[in-house]
Tab-separated table of C-alpha atoms in Angstrom:
chain	number	residue	atom	x	y	z
V	286	UNK	CA	31.317	-7.647	2.498
V	287	UNK	CA	29.138	-10.547	1.686
V	288	UNK	CA	27.755	-10.386	4.987
V	289	UNK	CA	27.048	-6.733	5.217
V	290	UNK	CA	25.331	-7.172	1.916
V	291	UNK	CA	23.452	-10.055	3.425
V	292	UNK	CA	22.613	-7.863	6.258
V	293	UNK	CA	21.277	-5.109	4.274
V	294	UNK	CA	19.058	-7.461	2.409
V	295	UNK	CA	17.684	-9.057	5.275
V	296	UNK	CA	17.153	-5.694	6.837
V	297	UNK	CA	15.228	-4.440	3.806
V	298	UNK	CA	13.224	-7.687	3.682
V	299	UNK	CA	12.371	-7.484	7.055
V	300	UNK	CA	11.352	-3.780	6.805
V	301	UNK	CA	9.456	-4.427	3.822
V	302	UNK	CA	7.732	-7.489	5.445
V	303	UNK	CA	7.060	-6.644	8.913
V	304	UNK	CA	4.135	-4.530	9.266
V	305	UNK	CA	5.094	-3.062	12.897
V	306	UNK	CA	8.707	-3.700	13.616
V	307	UNK	CA	8.028	-2.317	16.908
V	308	UNK	CA	5.820	-4.964	18.285
V	309	UNK	CA	8.967	-7.485	18.047
V	310	UNK	CA	11.002	-5.459	20.352
V	311	UNK	CA	8.886	-6.790	23.475
V	312	UNK	CA	7.497	-10.445	23.385
V	313	UNK	CA	4.322	-11.744	24.647
V	314	UNK	CA	5.347	-14.516	27.147
V	315	UNK	CA	2.255	-16.531	28.258
V	316	UNK	CA	1.953	-19.565	30.647
V	317	UNK	CA	-0.241	-22.452	29.974
V	318	UNK	CA	-2.924	-23.707	32.372
V	319	UNK	CA	-4.768	-26.067	30.317
V	320	UNK	CA	-2.853	-29.646	30.329
V	321	UNK	CA	-1.371	-29.072	27.127
V	322	UNK	CA	-0.740	-26.893	23.859
V	323	UNK	CA	-0.453	-28.405	20.311
V	324	UNK	CA	2.399	-26.864	18.345
V	325	UNK	CA	1.767	-27.664	14.571
V	326	UNK	CA	4.254	-27.127	11.786
V	327	UNK	CA	2.070	-24.494	9.876
V	328	UNK	CA	-0.664	-21.840	10.434
V	329	UNK	CA	-3.691	-24.016	9.888
V	330	UNK	CA	-5.536	-27.186	11.196
V	331	UNK	CA	-4.429	-29.572	8.775
V	332	UNK	CA	-0.496	-29.231	9.616
V	333	UNK	CA	0.588	-31.955	11.790
V	334	UNK	CA	1.167	-31.397	15.556
V	335	UNK	CA	4.871	-31.970	16.048
V	336	UNK	CA	5.277	-30.899	19.637
V	337	UNK	CA	3.079	-30.412	22.698
V	338	UNK	CA	3.923	-27.828	25.314
V	339	UNK	CA	2.809	-28.948	28.692
V	340	UNK	CA	0.544	-27.100	31.688
V	341	UNK	CA	3.080	-24.609	33.780
V	342	UNK	CA	5.118	-24.043	30.918
V	343	UNK	CA	5.901	-20.659	29.540
V	344	UNK	CA	5.572	-19.973	25.728
V	345	UNK	CA	6.541	-16.769	23.787
V	346	UNK	CA	4.313	-15.602	21.246
V	347	UNK	CA	6.121	-14.014	18.010
V	348	UNK	CA	3.548	-13.498	15.274
V	349	UNK	CA	0.037	-14.037	14.008
V	350	UNK	CA	-1.213	-15.311	10.670
V	351	UNK	CA	-5.083	-15.434	10.375
V	352	UNK	CA	-6.121	-17.427	13.615
V	353	UNK	CA	-2.914	-18.976	14.226
V	354	UNK	CA	0.080	-17.599	16.442
V	355	UNK	CA	3.832	-18.645	16.140
V	356	UNK	CA	5.280	-19.718	19.556
V	357	UNK	CA	8.381	-20.715	20.971
V	358	UNK	CA	8.525	-23.062	23.471
V	359	UNK	CA	11.174	-22.992	26.294
V	360	UNK	CA	13.392	-25.534	24.783
V	361	UNK	CA	13.168	-23.317	21.449
V	362	UNK	CA	10.737	-25.408	19.473
V	363	UNK	CA	8.911	-23.218	17.036
V	364	UNK	CA	5.449	-24.063	15.915
V	365	UNK	CA	1.963	-22.669	15.150
V	366	UNK	CA	-0.854	-22.367	18.045
V	367	UNK	CA	-4.408	-22.080	17.235
V	368	UNK	CA	-6.248	-18.915	18.722
V	369	UNK	CA	-8.720	-20.967	20.591
V	370	UNK	CA	-5.765	-22.599	22.641
V	371	UNK	CA	-3.874	-19.372	23.010
V	372	UNK	CA	-7.132	-17.872	24.371
V	373	UNK	CA	-6.638	-20.085	27.603
V	374	UNK	CA	-3.327	-18.915	28.617
V	375	UNK	CA	-2.201	-16.524	31.188
V	376	UNK	CA	-0.391	-13.470	31.043
V	377	UNK	CA	2.372	-12.363	33.272
V	378	UNK	CA	0.233	-10.435	35.426
V	379	UNK	CA	-2.225	-13.454	36.016
V	380	UNK	CA	-5.031	-12.638	33.859
V	381	UNK	CA	-6.623	-14.650	30.854
V	382	UNK	CA	-4.926	-13.462	27.736
V	383	UNK	CA	-7.730	-12.217	25.532
V	384	UNK	CA	-7.388	-13.515	22.081
V	385	UNK	CA	-10.038	-12.308	19.420
V	386	UNK	CA	-11.670	-14.986	17.413
V	387	UNK	CA	-13.823	-12.984	15.145
V	388	UNK	CA	-17.041	-13.799	17.178
V	389	UNK	CA	-20.097	-11.539	16.910
V	390	UNK	CA	-19.108	-9.800	19.963
V	391	UNK	CA	-15.775	-8.919	18.133
V	392	UNK	CA	-17.860	-7.766	15.377
V	393	UNK	CA	-19.382	-5.126	17.337
V	394	UNK	CA	-16.157	-4.087	18.286
V	395	UNK	CA	-14.593	-3.859	15.100
V	396	UNK	CA	-12.987	-0.705	13.501
V	397	UNK	CA	-12.755	-1.391	9.996
V	398	UNK	CA	-14.753	-3.586	7.438
V	399	UNK	CA	-13.752	-4.305	3.844
V	400	UNK	CA	-16.653	-5.345	1.390
V	401	UNK	CA	-16.901	-7.029	-1.835
V	402	UNK	CA	-20.256	-7.046	-4.009
V	403	UNK	CA	-21.615	-8.497	-7.266
V	404	UNK	CA	-24.843	-6.887	-8.376
V	405	UNK	CA	-26.885	-5.790	-11.267
V	406	UNK	CA	-26.982	-1.729	-12.081
V	407	UNK	CA	-29.782	-1.352	-14.615
V	408	UNK	CA	-29.337	-4.738	-16.058
V	409	UNK	CA	-25.723	-4.370	-16.390
V	410	UNK	CA	-23.457	-6.564	-14.008
V	411	UNK	CA	-21.825	-4.687	-11.457
V	412	UNK	CA	-18.734	-4.915	-9.128
V	413	UNK	CA	-18.235	-3.088	-6.087
V	414	UNK	CA	-15.702	-2.783	-3.319
V	415	UNK	CA	-16.294	-0.846	-0.076
V	416	UNK	CA	-14.305	0.148	2.984
V	417	UNK	CA	-16.393	1.394	5.962
V	418	UNK	CA	-15.520	2.471	9.526
V	419	UNK	CA	-17.559	1.881	12.524
V	420	UNK	CA	-18.202	5.167	13.970
V	421	UNK	CA	-20.768	4.366	16.933
V	422	UNK	CA	-22.074	0.927	16.319
V	423	UNK	CA	-25.292	2.430	15.125
V	424	UNK	CA	-23.520	4.922	12.487
V	425	UNK	CA	-21.095	3.695	10.119
V	426	UNK	CA	-19.275	5.642	7.411
V	427	UNK	CA	-18.469	4.063	4.039
V	428	UNK	CA	-16.652	4.601	0.800
V	429	UNK	CA	-17.518	2.464	-2.253
V	430	UNK	CA	-16.562	2.142	-5.679
V	431	UNK	CA	-18.570	0.480	-8.421
V	432	UNK	CA	-17.902	-0.474	-11.952
V	433	UNK	CA	-20.597	-1.547	-14.281
V	434	UNK	CA	-19.121	-2.386	-17.618
V	435	UNK	CA	-22.252	-2.801	-20.082
V	436	UNK	CA	-22.690	-3.340	-23.889
V	437	UNK	CA	-23.331	0.240	-24.514
V	438	UNK	CA	-21.396	2.038	-21.832
V	439	UNK	CA	-18.868	1.748	-19.070
V	440	UNK	CA	-20.094	2.998	-15.903
V	441	UNK	CA	-17.594	4.091	-12.838
V	442	UNK	CA	-19.116	5.308	-9.653
V	443	UNK	CA	-17.886	6.322	-6.410
V	444	UNK	CA	-19.749	7.533	-3.281
V	445	UNK	CA	-19.344	8.297	0.304
V	446	UNK	CA	-22.175	6.858	2.527
V	447	UNK	CA	-23.433	6.775	6.090
V	448	UNK	CA	-25.215	3.842	7.093
V	449	UNK	CA	-27.505	3.486	9.931
V	450	UNK	CA	-27.945	0.217	11.772
V	451	UNK	CA	-30.871	0.610	13.954
V	452	UNK	CA	-30.480	-2.917	15.719
V	453	UNK	CA	-26.518	-3.610	15.579
V	454	UNK	CA	-26.890	-6.280	18.045
V	455	UNK	CA	-29.153	-8.357	15.904
V	456	UNK	CA	-27.313	-11.283	13.938
V	457	UNK	CA	-29.443	-10.399	11.043
V	458	UNK	CA	-29.579	-6.684	10.932
V	459	UNK	CA	-31.422	-3.962	8.630
V	460	UNK	CA	-29.822	-0.752	7.743
V	461	UNK	CA	-30.267	2.397	5.870
V	462	UNK	CA	-27.823	4.228	3.667
V	463	UNK	CA	-27.552	7.792	2.289
V	464	UNK	CA	-24.822	9.180	0.389
V	465	UNK	CA	-23.258	11.252	-2.463
V	466	UNK	CA	-20.670	10.891	-4.935
V	467	UNK	CA	-19.769	11.007	-8.708
V	468	UNK	CA	-20.419	8.750	-11.607
V	469	UNK	CA	-18.656	8.659	-14.934
V	470	UNK	CA	-20.122	7.152	-18.102
V	471	UNK	CA	-18.313	6.369	-21.368
V	472	UNK	CA	-20.149	5.114	-24.364
V	473	UNK	CA	-18.650	1.972	-26.169
V	474	UNK	CA	-15.845	2.986	-28.775
V	475	UNK	CA	-18.005	1.170	-31.622
V	476	UNK	CA	-21.104	3.244	-30.674
V	477	UNK	CA	-19.470	6.560	-30.908
V	478	UNK	CA	-17.242	7.694	-33.713
V	479	UNK	CA	-15.785	10.714	-32.003
V	480	UNK	CA	-13.908	8.414	-29.488
V	481	UNK	CA	-14.023	9.679	-25.793
V	482	UNK	CA	-16.859	11.159	-24.644
V	483	UNK	CA	-16.908	10.729	-20.858
V	484	UNK	CA	-19.706	12.345	-19.023
V	485	UNK	CA	-19.253	13.074	-15.158
V	486	UNK	CA	-22.145	13.851	-13.071
V	487	UNK	CA	-22.535	14.223	-9.386
V	488	UNK	CA	-25.051	11.769	-7.727
V	489	UNK	CA	-27.001	11.306	-4.627
V	490	UNK	CA	-28.255	7.740	-3.263
V	491	UNK	CA	-30.349	6.467	-0.652
V	492	UNK	CA	-30.899	2.647	-0.126
V	493	UNK	CA	-30.929	-0.049	2.479
V	494	UNK	CA	-29.420	-3.499	3.145
V	495	UNK	CA	-29.294	-6.281	5.099
V	496	UNK	CA	-26.527	-8.033	7.084
V	497	UNK	CA	-25.993	-11.292	8.597
V	498	UNK	CA	-22.887	-12.621	10.542
V	499	UNK	CA	-21.958	-15.954	9.408
V	500	UNK	CA	-18.799	-17.042	11.440
V	501	UNK	CA	-15.499	-16.070	12.345
V	502	UNK	CA	-15.079	-12.522	10.831
V	503	UNK	CA	-17.151	-12.841	7.919
V	504	UNK	CA	-20.483	-11.104	7.366
V	505	UNK	CA	-22.777	-11.420	4.301
V	506	UNK	CA	-24.835	-8.284	2.962
V	507	UNK	CA	-27.506	-7.678	0.589
V	508	UNK	CA	-28.093	-4.023	-0.448
V	509	UNK	CA	-30.442	-1.944	-2.653
V	510	UNK	CA	-29.831	1.451	-3.521
V	511	UNK	CA	-31.402	4.211	-5.767
V	512	UNK	CA	-29.414	6.788	-7.429
V	513	UNK	CA	-29.911	9.827	-8.815
V	514	UNK	CA	-27.470	11.346	-11.031
V	515	UNK	CA	-27.644	15.081	-11.722
V	516	UNK	CA	-26.698	15.319	-15.096
V	517	UNK	CA	-26.098	18.438	-17.325
V	518	UNK	CA	-29.209	17.663	-19.567
V	519	UNK	CA	-32.653	18.831	-18.500
V	520	UNK	CA	-33.638	15.612	-16.730
V	521	UNK	CA	-32.034	13.685	-13.798
V	522	UNK	CA	-30.866	10.056	-14.537
V	523	UNK	CA	-32.244	7.645	-12.023
V	524	UNK	CA	-30.608	4.203	-11.540
V	525	UNK	CA	-31.080	1.357	-9.574
V	526	UNK	CA	-29.014	-1.234	-7.977
V	527	UNK	CA	-29.309	-4.687	-6.280
V	528	UNK	CA	-26.237	-6.348	-4.741
V	529	UNK	CA	-24.978	-9.088	-2.657
V	530	UNK	CA	-21.733	-9.382	-1.460
V	531	UNK	CA	-19.515	-10.388	1.838
V	532	UNK	CA	-17.441	-8.432	4.309
V	533	UNK	CA	-14.399	-8.930	6.543
V	534	UNK	CA	-13.959	-7.087	9.511
V	535	UNK	CA	-10.720	-5.727	11.370
E	115	UNK	CA	11.653	-31.274	13.852
E	116	UNK	CA	11.174	-30.092	10.276
E	117	UNK	CA	11.280	-26.489	11.548
E	118	UNK	CA	14.113	-27.061	13.414
E	119	UNK	CA	16.440	-28.137	10.619
E	120	UNK	CA	15.724	-24.805	8.575
E	121	UNK	CA	15.209	-22.410	11.223
E	122	UNK	CA	18.506	-21.838	12.873
E	123	UNK	CA	20.319	-19.920	10.073
E	124	UNK	CA	17.336	-17.818	9.263
E	125	UNK	CA	16.704	-16.969	12.992
E	126	UNK	CA	20.272	-16.380	13.578
E	127	UNK	CA	20.352	-13.738	10.746
E	128	UNK	CA	17.104	-12.234	12.099
E	129	UNK	CA	18.348	-12.166	15.249
E	130	UNK	CA	21.379	-9.991	14.370
E	131	UNK	CA	19.248	-7.771	12.660
E	132	UNK	CA	16.618	-7.704	15.244
E	133	UNK	CA	19.232	-6.510	17.894
E	134	UNK	CA	20.509	-3.803	15.512
E	135	UNK	CA	17.367	-2.536	14.712
E	136	UNK	CA	16.435	-2.618	18.261
E	137	UNK	CA	19.573	-0.798	19.126
E	138	UNK	CA	18.899	1.897	16.525
E	139	UNK	CA	15.266	2.265	17.811
E	140	UNK	CA	16.345	2.541	21.390
E	141	UNK	CA	18.501	5.145	20.544
E	142	UNK	CA	16.142	7.136	18.595
E	143	UNK	CA	13.634	6.792	21.340
E	144	UNK	CA	16.116	7.725	24.032
E	145	UNK	CA	17.059	10.964	21.752
E	146	UNK	CA	13.359	11.788	21.407
E	147	UNK	CA	12.733	11.284	25.039
E	148	UNK	CA	15.887	12.965	26.142
E	149	UNK	CA	14.904	15.837	24.024
E	150	UNK	CA	11.454	16.049	25.293
E	151	UNK	CA	12.478	15.386	29.016
E	152	UNK	CA	14.865	18.723	28.573
E	153	UNK	CA	12.973	21.451	29.977
E	154	UNK	CA	11.633	19.512	32.969
E	155	UNK	CA	15.077	18.930	33.991
E	156	UNK	CA	16.098	22.268	33.572
E	157	UNK	CA	13.320	23.840	35.715
E	158	UNK	CA	13.959	21.248	38.438
E	159	UNK	CA	17.685	21.363	38.533
E	160	UNK	CA	18.250	25.128	37.693
E	161	UNK	CA	22.086	25.078	38.571
E	162	UNK	CA	23.141	21.637	37.375
E	163	UNK	CA	21.283	21.920	34.225
E	164	UNK	CA	24.053	23.720	32.101
E	165	UNK	CA	26.818	21.195	33.379
E	166	UNK	CA	25.221	18.013	32.966
E	167	UNK	CA	24.548	16.841	29.530
E	168	UNK	CA	21.084	15.363	29.247
E	169	UNK	CA	21.041	11.580	29.498
E	170	UNK	CA	20.538	9.696	26.214
E	171	UNK	CA	18.824	6.772	27.758
E	172	UNK	CA	16.623	7.161	30.364
E	173	UNK	CA	17.243	3.997	32.756
E	174	UNK	CA	13.619	4.252	34.517
E	175	UNK	CA	11.693	3.236	31.402
E	176	UNK	CA	8.457	1.439	32.846
E	177	UNK	CA	7.840	-1.901	31.540
E	178	UNK	CA	5.021	-1.884	28.975
E	179	UNK	CA	2.342	-4.289	29.383
E	180	UNK	CA	2.343	-6.595	26.366
E	181	UNK	CA	-0.834	-7.804	24.846
E	182	UNK	CA	-2.493	-9.620	21.996
E	183	UNK	CA	-3.077	-6.712	19.939
E	184	UNK	CA	0.704	-5.667	20.235
E	185	UNK	CA	1.784	-9.158	18.066
E	186	UNK	CA	3.062	-8.487	14.560
E	187	UNK	CA	0.265	-10.042	12.168
E	188	UNK	CA	1.307	-11.089	8.578
E	189	UNK	CA	-2.355	-11.339	7.057
E	190	UNK	CA	-1.403	-9.263	3.857
E	191	UNK	CA	0.186	-10.374	1.080
E	192	UNK	CA	1.893	-7.951	-1.492
E	193	UNK	CA	3.686	-9.296	-4.482
E	194	UNK	CA	4.908	-8.629	-7.897
E	195	UNK	CA	4.565	-11.159	-10.831
E	196	UNK	CA	5.896	-11.569	-14.400
E	197	UNK	CA	5.257	-14.141	-17.113
E	198	UNK	CA	3.472	-14.328	-20.440
E	199	UNK	CA	0.151	-13.972	-21.488
E	200	UNK	CA	-1.763	-15.247	-24.514
E	201	UNK	CA	-4.416	-13.074	-25.827
E	202	UNK	CA	-6.871	-14.749	-28.074
E	203	UNK	CA	-6.455	-13.871	-31.746
E	204	UNK	CA	-3.770	-11.542	-30.919
E	205	UNK	CA	-0.490	-13.520	-30.173
E	206	UNK	CA	1.177	-13.621	-26.793
E	207	UNK	CA	3.662	-11.425	-24.919
E	208	UNK	CA	5.445	-10.795	-21.688
E	209	UNK	CA	3.114	-10.008	-18.713
E	210	UNK	CA	4.074	-7.866	-15.572
E	211	UNK	CA	1.712	-7.167	-12.453
E	212	UNK	CA	1.409	-6.735	-8.824
E	213	UNK	CA	-1.078	-8.301	-6.347
E	214	UNK	CA	-2.222	-7.309	-2.799
E	215	UNK	CA	-3.989	-10.087	-0.981
E	216	UNK	CA	-5.901	-10.137	2.398
E	217	UNK	CA	-5.970	-13.477	4.140
E	218	UNK	CA	-9.372	-14.018	5.845
E	219	UNK	CA	-8.357	-17.279	7.546
E	220	UNK	CA	-6.399	-20.122	6.934
E	221	UNK	CA	-8.430	-21.168	3.677
E	222	UNK	CA	-9.878	-18.170	2.062
E	223	UNK	CA	-8.233	-15.137	0.918
E	224	UNK	CA	-9.305	-12.145	-0.990
E	225	UNK	CA	-6.739	-10.778	-3.804
E	226	UNK	CA	-6.406	-8.075	-6.230
E	227	UNK	CA	-4.298	-8.025	-9.107
E	228	UNK	CA	-3.447	-5.538	-11.700
E	229	UNK	CA	-1.184	-6.132	-14.765
E	230	UNK	CA	-0.083	-4.982	-18.300
E	231	UNK	CA	1.023	-6.547	-21.446
E	232	UNK	CA	0.743	-5.566	-25.308
E	233	UNK	CA	-1.104	-7.547	-27.670
E	234	UNK	CA	0.382	-8.373	-30.978
E	235	UNK	CA	-1.323	-8.791	-34.369
E	236	UNK	CA	-3.879	-11.349	-35.723
E	237	UNK	CA	-3.041	-13.652	-38.461
E	238	UNK	CA	-5.472	-11.991	-40.762
E	239	UNK	CA	-3.567	-8.705	-40.347
E	240	UNK	CA	-0.304	-10.481	-41.188
E	241	UNK	CA	-1.360	-12.318	-44.152
E	242	UNK	CA	-3.557	-9.948	-45.620
E	243	UNK	CA	-1.479	-6.937	-45.080
E	244	UNK	CA	-4.390	-4.890	-44.947
E	245	UNK	CA	-5.362	-1.912	-42.555
E	246	UNK	CA	-4.654	-3.126	-39.000
E	247	UNK	CA	-7.572	-3.396	-36.518
E	248	UNK	CA	-6.326	-1.658	-33.918
E	249	UNK	CA	-4.034	1.464	-33.368
E	250	UNK	CA	-0.539	0.900	-31.376
E	251	UNK	CA	-2.339	2.609	-28.208
E	252	UNK	CA	-5.199	0.178	-28.609
E	253	UNK	CA	-3.040	-2.743	-28.355
E	254	UNK	CA	-1.908	-1.985	-24.775
E	255	UNK	CA	-3.755	-4.389	-22.766
E	256	UNK	CA	-4.318	-3.448	-19.128
E	257	UNK	CA	-6.408	-5.609	-16.606
E	258	UNK	CA	-7.451	-5.713	-12.955
E	259	UNK	CA	-9.650	-8.249	-11.234
E	260	UNK	CA	-10.586	-9.033	-7.660
E	261	UNK	CA	-10.628	-12.773	-6.758
E	262	UNK	CA	-11.375	-15.026	-3.914
E	263	UNK	CA	-9.011	-17.606	-3.210
E	264	UNK	CA	-9.258	-20.980	-1.296
E	265	UNK	CA	-6.238	-22.382	-0.176
E	266	UNK	CA	-5.378	-26.308	0.173
E	267	UNK	CA	-2.792	-26.422	2.763
E	268	UNK	CA	0.213	-28.624	2.506
E	269	UNK	CA	3.896	-29.235	2.754
E	270	UNK	CA	6.469	-29.569	0.162
E	271	UNK	CA	9.254	-32.051	1.058
E	272	UNK	CA	12.371	-31.293	-1.112
E	273	UNK	CA	14.657	-33.410	0.591
E	274	UNK	CA	14.197	-35.459	3.775
E	275	UNK	CA	15.428	-32.546	5.708
E	276	UNK	CA	14.526	-29.527	3.429
E	277	UNK	CA	10.511	-29.085	4.150
E	278	UNK	CA	8.807	-25.953	3.000
E	279	UNK	CA	5.052	-25.105	4.058
E	280	UNK	CA	3.037	-24.464	0.582
E	281	UNK	CA	-0.347	-24.568	-0.800
E	282	UNK	CA	-2.345	-25.283	-3.645
E	283	UNK	CA	-4.976	-22.561	-4.133
E	284	UNK	CA	-8.137	-21.812	-6.584
E	285	UNK	CA	-9.050	-18.540	-7.808
E	286	UNK	CA	-12.155	-17.083	-8.831
E	287	UNK	CA	-12.972	-13.323	-9.513
E	288	UNK	CA	-14.047	-10.345	-11.406
E	289	UNK	CA	-12.851	-7.455	-12.915
E	290	UNK	CA	-11.979	-5.341	-15.796
E	291	UNK	CA	-9.976	-5.469	-19.014
E	292	UNK	CA	-8.999	-2.395	-21.033
E	293	UNK	CA	-8.254	-3.527	-24.449
E	294	UNK	CA	-8.977	-2.357	-28.156
E	295	UNK	CA	-10.341	1.391	-26.836
E	296	UNK	CA	-12.776	-0.471	-24.536
E	297	UNK	CA	-13.067	-1.669	-20.879
E	298	UNK	CA	-14.740	-4.957	-20.550
E	299	UNK	CA	-16.177	-6.682	-17.561
E	300	UNK	CA	-13.950	-9.688	-17.147
E	301	UNK	CA	-14.385	-12.975	-15.064
E	302	UNK	CA	-11.035	-14.521	-13.849
E	303	UNK	CA	-10.519	-18.164	-12.893
E	304	UNK	CA	-7.122	-19.795	-11.975
E	305	UNK	CA	-5.255	-21.999	-9.950
E	306	UNK	CA	-1.555	-21.601	-8.629
E	307	UNK	CA	1.114	-23.154	-5.978
E	308	UNK	CA	2.528	-20.913	-3.195
E	309	UNK	CA	5.842	-22.049	-1.867
E	310	UNK	CA	6.480	-20.482	1.636
E	311	UNK	CA	10.684	-20.186	1.717
E	312	UNK	CA	9.975	-18.282	5.078
E	313	UNK	CA	6.863	-17.472	7.319
E	314	UNK	CA	6.789	-14.201	5.307
E	315	UNK	CA	8.228	-14.647	1.996
E	316	UNK	CA	6.816	-17.054	-0.887
E	317	UNK	CA	7.149	-17.840	-4.265
E	318	UNK	CA	4.044	-18.475	-6.504
E	319	UNK	CA	3.269	-19.717	-10.101
E	320	UNK	CA	-0.196	-19.100	-11.246
E	321	UNK	CA	-1.998	-19.939	-14.146
E	322	UNK	CA	-5.091	-17.704	-14.768
E	323	UNK	CA	-7.812	-17.445	-17.566
E	324	UNK	CA	-9.578	-13.968	-18.011
E	325	UNK	CA	-12.834	-14.323	-20.097
E	326	UNK	CA	-14.614	-11.383	-21.716
E	327	UNK	CA	-16.899	-10.621	-24.392
E	328	UNK	CA	-15.250	-9.124	-27.287
E	329	UNK	CA	-16.478	-7.870	-30.788
E	330	UNK	CA	-12.954	-6.577	-31.602
E	331	UNK	CA	-12.491	-8.960	-34.650
E	332	UNK	CA	-16.112	-8.339	-35.872
E	333	UNK	CA	-17.857	-11.016	-34.447
E	334	UNK	CA	-18.995	-11.235	-30.829
E	335	UNK	CA	-17.528	-13.901	-28.958
E	336	UNK	CA	-16.183	-14.742	-25.461
E	337	UNK	CA	-12.390	-14.594	-25.575
E	338	UNK	CA	-9.992	-16.624	-23.119
E	339	UNK	CA	-6.823	-15.039	-22.334
E	340	UNK	CA	-4.445	-17.225	-20.400
E	341	UNK	CA	-1.792	-15.793	-18.245
E	342	UNK	CA	1.164	-17.919	-17.110
E	343	UNK	CA	3.020	-16.397	-14.123
E	344	UNK	CA	5.873	-16.466	-11.447
E	345	UNK	CA	5.758	-14.140	-8.588
E	346	UNK	CA	7.140	-13.373	-5.466
E	347	UNK	CA	5.338	-12.256	-2.536
E	348	UNK	CA	5.796	-10.892	1.298
E	349	UNK	CA	3.319	-11.452	4.067
E	350	UNK	CA	2.952	-8.042	6.268
């Protein structure tokens, strides 16, 4: 009874914890061609090397955590191998195993990117998260969410944008953006007696940015955008935002 | 050596699970394959089709080429936490929340957190017996933030043979706090300790300060709201 319960718990935990349980059905077995491969006790370069697998030995790769791979040697030792060392092993068909290390070339082949920005929207500190999808290399589709909580009002903006990277092959690459979305503004409660007076309006934005590839899977971005909020009053509201942030890609 | 001491029981259990799970998957895959293959078999072997039941598992499954991209990654960390939070001027209360982190590399991670607690009364409200500063609804304290974490990797030696990977980390971020009828831009700084019981299951202790500019009690000032929390997280 207890062991059934244990199994259920383990099954639930494993289900919850494994992103793709199908991957564990088959294992990746690679052959070492370099003189040796280091096995570490944890997934970081600071962890000590406790075992060395030698040339010609086969190791089974089980899982991956950031740039580290958990491997099992033929004598059952389990340890963490770096992406750099694993990238010099051979697959069963004799080909060199391709291991992405987040190089600039990998950046060109990315699918998704997650960005975080801090900036200034009309003198108010703003925070932005964005997720983008690399459509053609030149064209990137992006969804962004920004909050700017000021002394007088709380502003929340979302927009769907299209970026155009004219020279995506440059490490420092400029791009243009165009998008549409919504802005909601709520005055501070101590300024308005009647309470919530939230206003929602559509917005259009144009802007540009600079992207710089730093290292591994990280890029830095500097962006500027002009926003036109179509308010129900007579005049449009124009806003400006500068922001600086970084992005990781998958 | 250290890994070897902990691993066998866990592996044994996981193996049992993997085998049963794989069998289940195989059965499911077999069923769906048999289902899909049925019309083809029927058209080729018109006469025999009715007499022979369709094969549950196709013995001629081609071996798939396994590549790096098929490996299970564990870069996301999902967790729930509970603890207590002291809200400046408004007593302290229990706090519960959830976190989702993405580990960029062995040192840096991005973490989003959301939590809720309830503010108590200020000393003034209690002693004077006068009108309260806030309504009951306005005492609900909710916050979220996005932080960049820096891991200092290490190991924790509980006994000579019981060793766990662990790390001490620093967190710095920004977000929003909804309290007293307003949302305020909030800066958060903190530190924590993560004990990895297995590769994918960890226990964490966090101390985080949430700082924002407030004028709820009349004077405008930066308030510090400290949260002491214990959490359990899973990597996937």
